[in-house]
Short mmCIF file of N, CA and C and ligand atoms in Angstrom, two decimals:
data_model
loop_
_atom_site.label_atom_id
_atom_site.label_comp_id
_atom_site.label_asym_id
_atom_site.label_seq_id
_atom_site.Cartn_x
_atom_site.Cartn_y
_atom_site.Cartn_z
N MET A 1 88.27 62.84 79.55
CA MET A 1 89.19 61.89 80.20
C MET A 1 88.96 61.92 81.72
N ALA A 2 88.63 60.78 82.30
CA ALA A 2 88.12 60.71 83.67
C ALA A 2 89.05 61.31 84.73
N ALA A 3 90.36 61.09 84.58
CA ALA A 3 91.29 61.52 85.63
C ALA A 3 91.73 62.97 85.50
N CYS A 4 91.36 63.61 84.42
CA CYS A 4 91.88 64.95 84.14
C CYS A 4 91.15 66.02 84.96
N ILE A 5 91.92 66.82 85.68
CA ILE A 5 91.33 67.82 86.58
C ILE A 5 90.51 68.87 85.81
N PHE A 6 90.98 69.25 84.61
CA PHE A 6 90.23 70.26 83.85
C PHE A 6 88.97 69.65 83.24
N CYS A 7 89.01 68.37 82.86
CA CYS A 7 87.78 67.71 82.40
C CYS A 7 86.76 67.66 83.54
N LYS A 8 87.25 67.44 84.75
CA LYS A 8 86.35 67.42 85.92
C LYS A 8 85.75 68.81 86.15
N ILE A 9 86.53 69.85 85.94
CA ILE A 9 86.02 71.22 86.08
C ILE A 9 84.94 71.47 85.02
N ILE A 10 85.19 71.05 83.80
CA ILE A 10 84.20 71.24 82.72
C ILE A 10 82.89 70.53 83.09
N LYS A 11 83.01 69.33 83.62
CA LYS A 11 81.80 68.55 83.99
C LYS A 11 81.09 69.12 85.22
N GLY A 12 81.80 69.94 85.98
CA GLY A 12 81.22 70.49 87.21
C GLY A 12 81.49 69.61 88.42
N ASP A 13 82.31 68.58 88.26
CA ASP A 13 82.64 67.70 89.38
C ASP A 13 83.59 68.39 90.37
N ILE A 14 84.37 69.35 89.85
CA ILE A 14 85.22 70.18 90.71
C ILE A 14 84.76 71.62 90.49
N PRO A 15 84.57 72.38 91.57
CA PRO A 15 84.08 73.76 91.39
C PRO A 15 85.13 74.66 90.74
N SER A 16 84.65 75.68 90.06
CA SER A 16 85.58 76.66 89.48
C SER A 16 84.88 78.02 89.46
N PHE A 17 85.68 79.06 89.30
CA PHE A 17 85.14 80.40 89.11
C PHE A 17 84.93 80.59 87.61
N LYS A 18 83.82 80.01 87.13
CA LYS A 18 83.56 79.98 85.68
C LYS A 18 83.24 81.37 85.14
N LEU A 19 83.98 81.74 84.10
CA LEU A 19 83.76 83.05 83.47
C LEU A 19 82.96 82.92 82.19
N PHE A 20 83.10 81.78 81.51
CA PHE A 20 82.48 81.64 80.19
C PHE A 20 82.37 80.15 79.86
N GLU A 21 81.26 79.82 79.18
CA GLU A 21 81.13 78.45 78.68
C GLU A 21 80.33 78.47 77.39
N SER A 22 80.81 77.70 76.42
CA SER A 22 80.05 77.49 75.18
C SER A 22 80.18 76.02 74.83
N GLU A 23 79.74 75.67 73.64
CA GLU A 23 79.77 74.26 73.23
C GLU A 23 81.20 73.68 73.25
N ARG A 24 82.17 74.51 72.87
CA ARG A 24 83.53 73.99 72.71
C ARG A 24 84.58 74.58 73.65
N VAL A 25 84.19 75.62 74.38
CA VAL A 25 85.19 76.33 75.19
C VAL A 25 84.69 76.55 76.61
N PHE A 26 85.62 76.57 77.54
CA PHE A 26 85.32 76.82 78.95
C PHE A 26 86.42 77.76 79.47
N ALA A 27 86.05 78.72 80.30
CA ALA A 27 87.05 79.65 80.85
C ALA A 27 86.76 79.90 82.33
N PHE A 28 87.83 80.00 83.11
CA PHE A 28 87.68 80.16 84.56
C PHE A 28 88.91 80.83 85.14
N LEU A 29 88.75 81.37 86.36
CA LEU A 29 89.89 82.03 87.01
C LEU A 29 90.91 80.98 87.45
N ASP A 30 92.18 81.31 87.27
CA ASP A 30 93.25 80.45 87.78
C ASP A 30 93.25 80.54 89.31
N ILE A 31 93.36 79.36 89.95
CA ILE A 31 93.24 79.32 91.41
C ILE A 31 94.53 79.75 92.11
N GLN A 32 95.64 79.77 91.37
CA GLN A 32 96.90 80.30 91.93
C GLN A 32 97.42 81.39 91.00
N PRO A 33 96.74 82.52 91.00
CA PRO A 33 97.03 83.55 89.99
C PRO A 33 98.41 84.19 90.13
N LEU A 34 98.97 84.55 88.98
CA LEU A 34 100.22 85.33 88.97
C LEU A 34 99.91 86.81 89.15
N ALA A 35 98.65 87.16 88.90
CA ALA A 35 98.17 88.52 89.10
C ALA A 35 96.65 88.46 89.17
N GLN A 36 96.02 89.48 89.73
CA GLN A 36 94.56 89.51 89.76
C GLN A 36 94.03 89.48 88.32
N GLY A 37 93.03 88.63 88.08
CA GLY A 37 92.46 88.52 86.74
C GLY A 37 93.06 87.39 85.91
N HIS A 38 94.08 86.70 86.45
CA HIS A 38 94.69 85.56 85.74
C HIS A 38 93.61 84.49 85.51
N ALA A 39 93.39 84.15 84.25
CA ALA A 39 92.33 83.19 83.90
C ALA A 39 92.85 82.18 82.89
N LEU A 40 92.10 81.10 82.76
CA LEU A 40 92.45 80.04 81.82
C LEU A 40 91.31 79.83 80.84
N VAL A 41 91.65 79.68 79.57
CA VAL A 41 90.67 79.34 78.54
C VAL A 41 91.05 77.97 78.01
N ILE A 42 90.08 77.05 78.02
CA ILE A 42 90.41 75.69 77.59
C ILE A 42 89.39 75.18 76.56
N PRO A 43 89.88 74.38 75.60
CA PRO A 43 88.92 73.68 74.74
C PRO A 43 88.29 72.57 75.57
N LYS A 44 87.02 72.29 75.36
CA LYS A 44 86.39 71.19 76.11
C LYS A 44 86.95 69.84 75.66
N TYR A 45 87.41 69.79 74.44
CA TYR A 45 88.02 68.57 73.88
C TYR A 45 89.29 68.27 74.67
N HIS A 46 89.40 67.06 75.21
CA HIS A 46 90.60 66.75 75.99
C HIS A 46 91.80 66.41 75.10
N GLY A 47 92.89 67.06 75.36
CA GLY A 47 94.16 66.74 74.71
C GLY A 47 95.25 67.39 75.54
N ALA A 48 96.41 66.73 75.61
CA ALA A 48 97.47 67.24 76.48
C ALA A 48 98.19 68.44 75.87
N LYS A 49 98.49 68.35 74.58
CA LYS A 49 99.27 69.41 73.94
C LYS A 49 98.53 69.97 72.73
N LEU A 50 98.98 71.12 72.30
CA LEU A 50 98.27 71.85 71.24
C LEU A 50 98.02 70.99 70.01
N LEU A 51 99.01 70.20 69.62
CA LEU A 51 98.86 69.39 68.41
C LEU A 51 97.82 68.28 68.58
N ASP A 52 97.40 68.01 69.80
CA ASP A 52 96.38 66.97 70.04
C ASP A 52 94.96 67.48 69.84
N ILE A 53 94.81 68.79 69.64
CA ILE A 53 93.47 69.38 69.55
C ILE A 53 93.14 69.72 68.09
N PRO A 54 92.01 69.21 67.57
CA PRO A 54 91.60 69.56 66.21
C PRO A 54 91.37 71.06 66.07
N ASP A 55 91.69 71.59 64.90
CA ASP A 55 91.61 73.05 64.68
C ASP A 55 90.25 73.63 65.07
N GLU A 56 89.18 72.92 64.69
CA GLU A 56 87.84 73.50 64.91
C GLU A 56 87.52 73.64 66.40
N GLN A 57 88.19 72.83 67.22
CA GLN A 57 87.97 72.92 68.68
C GLN A 57 88.70 74.12 69.28
N LEU A 58 89.59 74.72 68.49
CA LEU A 58 90.40 75.84 68.98
C LEU A 58 89.90 77.20 68.49
N ALA A 59 88.96 77.16 67.56
CA ALA A 59 88.59 78.39 66.85
C ALA A 59 88.11 79.50 67.79
N GLU A 60 87.45 79.13 68.87
CA GLU A 60 86.83 80.13 69.74
C GLU A 60 87.75 80.58 70.89
N VAL A 61 88.88 79.92 71.02
CA VAL A 61 89.73 80.17 72.19
C VAL A 61 90.24 81.60 72.25
N MET A 62 90.80 82.10 71.15
CA MET A 62 91.35 83.47 71.17
C MET A 62 90.27 84.53 71.35
N PRO A 63 89.11 84.40 70.69
CA PRO A 63 88.05 85.37 70.97
C PRO A 63 87.66 85.41 72.45
N VAL A 64 87.64 84.25 73.11
CA VAL A 64 87.29 84.23 74.54
C VAL A 64 88.43 84.84 75.36
N ALA A 65 89.67 84.57 74.98
CA ALA A 65 90.81 85.21 75.67
C ALA A 65 90.70 86.73 75.58
N LYS A 66 90.29 87.22 74.41
CA LYS A 66 90.10 88.67 74.24
C LYS A 66 89.02 89.20 75.19
N ARG A 67 87.92 88.46 75.26
CA ARG A 67 86.81 88.88 76.15
C ARG A 67 87.28 88.98 77.58
N ILE A 68 88.09 88.01 78.00
CA ILE A 68 88.59 88.01 79.38
C ILE A 68 89.51 89.20 79.61
N ALA A 69 90.43 89.42 78.68
CA ALA A 69 91.36 90.56 78.83
C ALA A 69 90.58 91.86 78.98
N LYS A 70 89.47 91.96 78.24
CA LYS A 70 88.63 93.16 78.33
C LYS A 70 87.90 93.21 79.68
N ALA A 71 87.33 92.05 80.08
CA ALA A 71 86.52 92.01 81.31
C ALA A 71 87.36 92.32 82.55
N VAL A 72 88.60 91.87 82.57
CA VAL A 72 89.43 92.12 83.76
C VAL A 72 90.14 93.47 83.67
N GLY A 73 89.94 94.14 82.56
CA GLY A 73 90.47 95.49 82.41
C GLY A 73 91.99 95.55 82.28
N ALA A 74 92.56 94.49 81.69
CA ALA A 74 94.02 94.46 81.59
C ALA A 74 94.51 95.34 80.45
N GLU A 75 95.43 96.23 80.77
CA GLU A 75 96.04 97.06 79.72
C GLU A 75 97.26 96.34 79.16
N ASN A 76 98.03 95.74 80.08
CA ASN A 76 99.19 94.92 79.70
C ASN A 76 98.91 93.49 80.12
N TYR A 77 99.16 92.55 79.25
CA TYR A 77 98.86 91.16 79.59
C TYR A 77 99.60 90.22 78.65
N ASN A 78 99.78 88.98 79.12
CA ASN A 78 100.39 87.92 78.30
C ASN A 78 99.38 86.81 78.08
N ILE A 79 99.41 86.22 76.88
CA ILE A 79 98.68 84.99 76.58
C ILE A 79 99.74 83.90 76.52
N LEU A 80 99.57 82.86 77.33
CA LEU A 80 100.61 81.84 77.45
C LEU A 80 99.99 80.46 77.33
N GLN A 81 100.66 79.58 76.61
CA GLN A 81 100.15 78.21 76.48
C GLN A 81 101.36 77.27 76.52
N ASN A 82 101.49 76.53 77.60
CA ASN A 82 102.66 75.68 77.82
C ASN A 82 102.42 74.26 77.30
N ASN A 83 103.44 73.68 76.69
CA ASN A 83 103.35 72.30 76.18
C ASN A 83 104.53 71.49 76.66
N GLY A 84 104.28 70.55 77.57
CA GLY A 84 105.35 69.67 78.04
C GLY A 84 106.00 70.19 79.31
N ARG A 85 106.55 69.25 80.10
CA ARG A 85 107.13 69.61 81.40
C ARG A 85 108.26 70.63 81.29
N LEU A 86 109.14 70.45 80.29
CA LEU A 86 110.26 71.39 80.14
C LEU A 86 109.77 72.80 79.87
N ALA A 87 108.59 72.87 79.28
CA ALA A 87 107.98 74.17 78.96
C ALA A 87 107.00 74.61 80.05
N HIS A 88 107.16 74.02 81.24
CA HIS A 88 106.38 74.43 82.42
C HIS A 88 104.92 74.01 82.40
N GLN A 89 104.57 73.00 81.62
CA GLN A 89 103.18 72.52 81.66
C GLN A 89 103.01 71.57 82.83
N ILE A 90 102.01 71.84 83.66
CA ILE A 90 101.72 70.98 84.81
C ILE A 90 100.43 70.21 84.58
N VAL A 91 99.41 70.88 84.06
CA VAL A 91 98.12 70.22 83.81
C VAL A 91 98.05 69.78 82.35
N ASP A 92 97.86 68.48 82.14
CA ASP A 92 97.91 67.92 80.78
C ASP A 92 96.56 67.98 80.06
N HIS A 93 95.95 69.13 80.10
CA HIS A 93 94.76 69.43 79.27
C HIS A 93 95.04 70.83 78.73
N VAL A 94 95.08 70.94 77.42
CA VAL A 94 95.48 72.22 76.81
C VAL A 94 94.74 73.41 77.43
N HIS A 95 95.52 74.41 77.81
CA HIS A 95 94.93 75.62 78.39
C HIS A 95 95.74 76.83 77.99
N PHE A 96 95.03 77.93 77.81
CA PHE A 96 95.64 79.20 77.47
C PHE A 96 95.49 80.13 78.68
N HIS A 97 96.63 80.59 79.17
CA HIS A 97 96.60 81.54 80.28
C HIS A 97 96.36 82.95 79.73
N VAL A 98 95.50 83.70 80.42
CA VAL A 98 95.41 85.15 80.19
C VAL A 98 95.94 85.76 81.48
N ILE A 99 97.09 86.43 81.39
CA ILE A 99 97.78 86.88 82.60
C ILE A 99 98.01 88.39 82.56
N PRO A 100 97.21 89.12 83.32
CA PRO A 100 97.44 90.57 83.38
C PRO A 100 98.84 90.88 83.91
N LYS A 101 99.42 91.96 83.41
CA LYS A 101 100.75 92.41 83.86
C LYS A 101 100.61 93.85 84.35
N PRO A 102 100.07 93.99 85.59
CA PRO A 102 99.75 95.34 86.08
C PRO A 102 100.97 96.16 86.48
N ASN A 103 102.05 95.48 86.80
CA ASN A 103 103.28 96.18 87.22
C ASN A 103 104.46 95.24 87.04
N GLU A 104 105.67 95.74 87.34
CA GLU A 104 106.89 94.93 87.15
C GLU A 104 106.85 93.63 87.93
N LYS A 105 106.29 93.71 89.16
CA LYS A 105 106.37 92.59 90.10
C LYS A 105 105.33 91.49 89.79
N ASP A 106 104.09 91.88 89.56
CA ASP A 106 103.01 90.90 89.39
C ASP A 106 102.91 90.45 87.93
N GLY A 107 102.22 89.31 87.75
CA GLY A 107 102.05 88.79 86.40
C GLY A 107 103.20 87.89 86.02
N LEU A 108 103.33 87.65 84.73
CA LEU A 108 104.33 86.71 84.23
C LEU A 108 105.72 87.33 84.19
N GLY A 109 106.70 86.61 84.75
CA GLY A 109 108.10 87.01 84.61
C GLY A 109 108.68 86.18 83.47
N ILE A 110 109.36 86.81 82.56
CA ILE A 110 109.85 86.07 81.39
C ILE A 110 111.36 86.19 81.25
N GLY A 111 112.02 85.03 81.12
CA GLY A 111 113.42 85.03 80.70
C GLY A 111 113.41 84.98 79.18
N TRP A 112 114.24 85.73 78.52
CA TRP A 112 114.21 85.79 77.05
C TRP A 112 115.65 85.66 76.53
N PRO A 113 116.17 84.44 76.61
CA PRO A 113 117.60 84.26 76.29
C PRO A 113 117.87 84.24 74.78
N ALA A 114 117.76 85.41 74.16
CA ALA A 114 117.98 85.51 72.71
C ALA A 114 119.40 85.06 72.36
N GLN A 115 119.52 84.30 71.29
CA GLN A 115 120.82 83.77 70.89
C GLN A 115 121.44 84.63 69.79
N GLU A 116 122.77 84.56 69.68
CA GLU A 116 123.45 85.22 68.57
C GLU A 116 122.90 84.66 67.26
N THR A 117 122.74 85.51 66.26
CA THR A 117 122.18 85.02 64.99
C THR A 117 123.30 84.69 64.01
N ASP A 118 123.34 83.42 63.58
CA ASP A 118 124.23 83.00 62.48
C ASP A 118 123.34 82.94 61.25
N MET A 119 123.42 83.95 60.37
CA MET A 119 122.48 84.06 59.25
C MET A 119 122.54 82.86 58.31
N GLU A 120 123.72 82.28 58.13
CA GLU A 120 123.82 81.11 57.25
C GLU A 120 123.03 79.93 57.83
N LYS A 121 123.24 79.69 59.12
CA LYS A 121 122.51 78.61 59.80
C LYS A 121 121.01 78.87 59.76
N LEU A 122 120.63 80.12 59.98
CA LEU A 122 119.21 80.49 59.99
C LEU A 122 118.59 80.24 58.62
N LYS A 123 119.32 80.57 57.56
CA LYS A 123 118.81 80.34 56.19
C LYS A 123 118.59 78.85 55.94
N GLU A 124 119.57 78.04 56.35
CA GLU A 124 119.46 76.58 56.16
C GLU A 124 118.27 76.03 56.94
N TYR A 125 118.15 76.48 58.18
CA TYR A 125 117.07 76.00 59.04
C TYR A 125 115.71 76.42 58.49
N PHE A 126 115.66 77.65 58.00
CA PHE A 126 114.42 78.17 57.39
C PHE A 126 113.96 77.25 56.25
N LYS A 127 114.89 76.88 55.37
CA LYS A 127 114.55 76.01 54.22
C LYS A 127 113.99 74.68 54.71
N GLU A 128 114.66 74.13 55.74
CA GLU A 128 114.26 72.83 56.28
C GLU A 128 112.82 72.87 56.81
N VAL A 129 112.52 73.90 57.58
CA VAL A 129 111.19 73.99 58.19
C VAL A 129 110.14 74.35 57.15
N LYS A 130 110.49 75.29 56.26
CA LYS A 130 109.54 75.73 55.22
C LYS A 130 109.06 74.55 54.40
N ALA A 131 109.97 73.61 54.15
CA ALA A 131 109.63 72.43 53.33
C ALA A 131 108.59 71.55 54.02
N LYS A 132 108.47 71.68 55.34
CA LYS A 132 107.50 70.82 56.08
C LYS A 132 106.17 71.53 56.33
N MET A 133 106.08 72.78 55.94
CA MET A 133 104.85 73.55 56.19
C MET A 133 103.74 73.18 55.19
P1 AMP B 1 100.49 75.06 83.49
O1 AMP B 1 101.78 75.21 84.26
O2 AMP B 1 100.52 75.85 82.20
O3 AMP B 1 100.11 73.62 83.28
O4 AMP B 1 99.40 75.78 84.38
C1 AMP B 1 98.40 75.09 85.08
C2 AMP B 1 97.60 76.15 85.78
O5 AMP B 1 96.40 75.56 86.26
C3 AMP B 1 98.29 76.78 86.98
O6 AMP B 1 98.38 78.19 86.80
C4 AMP B 1 97.40 76.41 88.16
O7 AMP B 1 97.31 77.42 89.12
C5 AMP B 1 96.06 76.18 87.47
N1 AMP B 1 95.15 75.29 88.17
C6 AMP B 1 95.41 74.04 88.60
N2 AMP B 1 94.31 73.50 89.20
C7 AMP B 1 93.35 74.45 89.13
C8 AMP B 1 91.99 74.53 89.56
N3 AMP B 1 91.40 73.50 90.20
N4 AMP B 1 91.30 75.66 89.33
C9 AMP B 1 91.88 76.70 88.70
N5 AMP B 1 93.14 76.69 88.24
C10 AMP B 1 93.88 75.60 88.47
ZN1 ZN B 2 90.99 66.97 80.22
#
């Protein structure tokens, strides 16, 4: 997609700190890292959200994320993939963040607003979703 910044990076029209490239996957350092070693793994196939990407285009993404986590020597790290503005997605080309968490301050800060569990509601909801799987 011509206007997409990550498609431009894949094509080499915009420079990047490229860590890995194969037929279907591209990986590079994030230019505004949350911690040293913060990198992005992207399918070369353009799509804004995860559901827009065919499964076969995603097959290599996690293995490459693993390679990056190893290469940057991260002991603690998060893998993050945002979909949609409310979910903090800014760049509309699917990307997986590999974010080292070297200490309390650096890396990803996470709010985890766990809700009270109503087991009856959860059972009903489970049935509803299971039927669509
Ligand atoms: P997200 O909020 O999940 O859409 O994250 C987009 C990420 O892309 C951010 O962490 C940005 O720092 C990163 N980013 C944007 N432009 C570039 C670029 N030209 N090179 C490297 N990383 C970038
Ligand atoms: Zn793109």
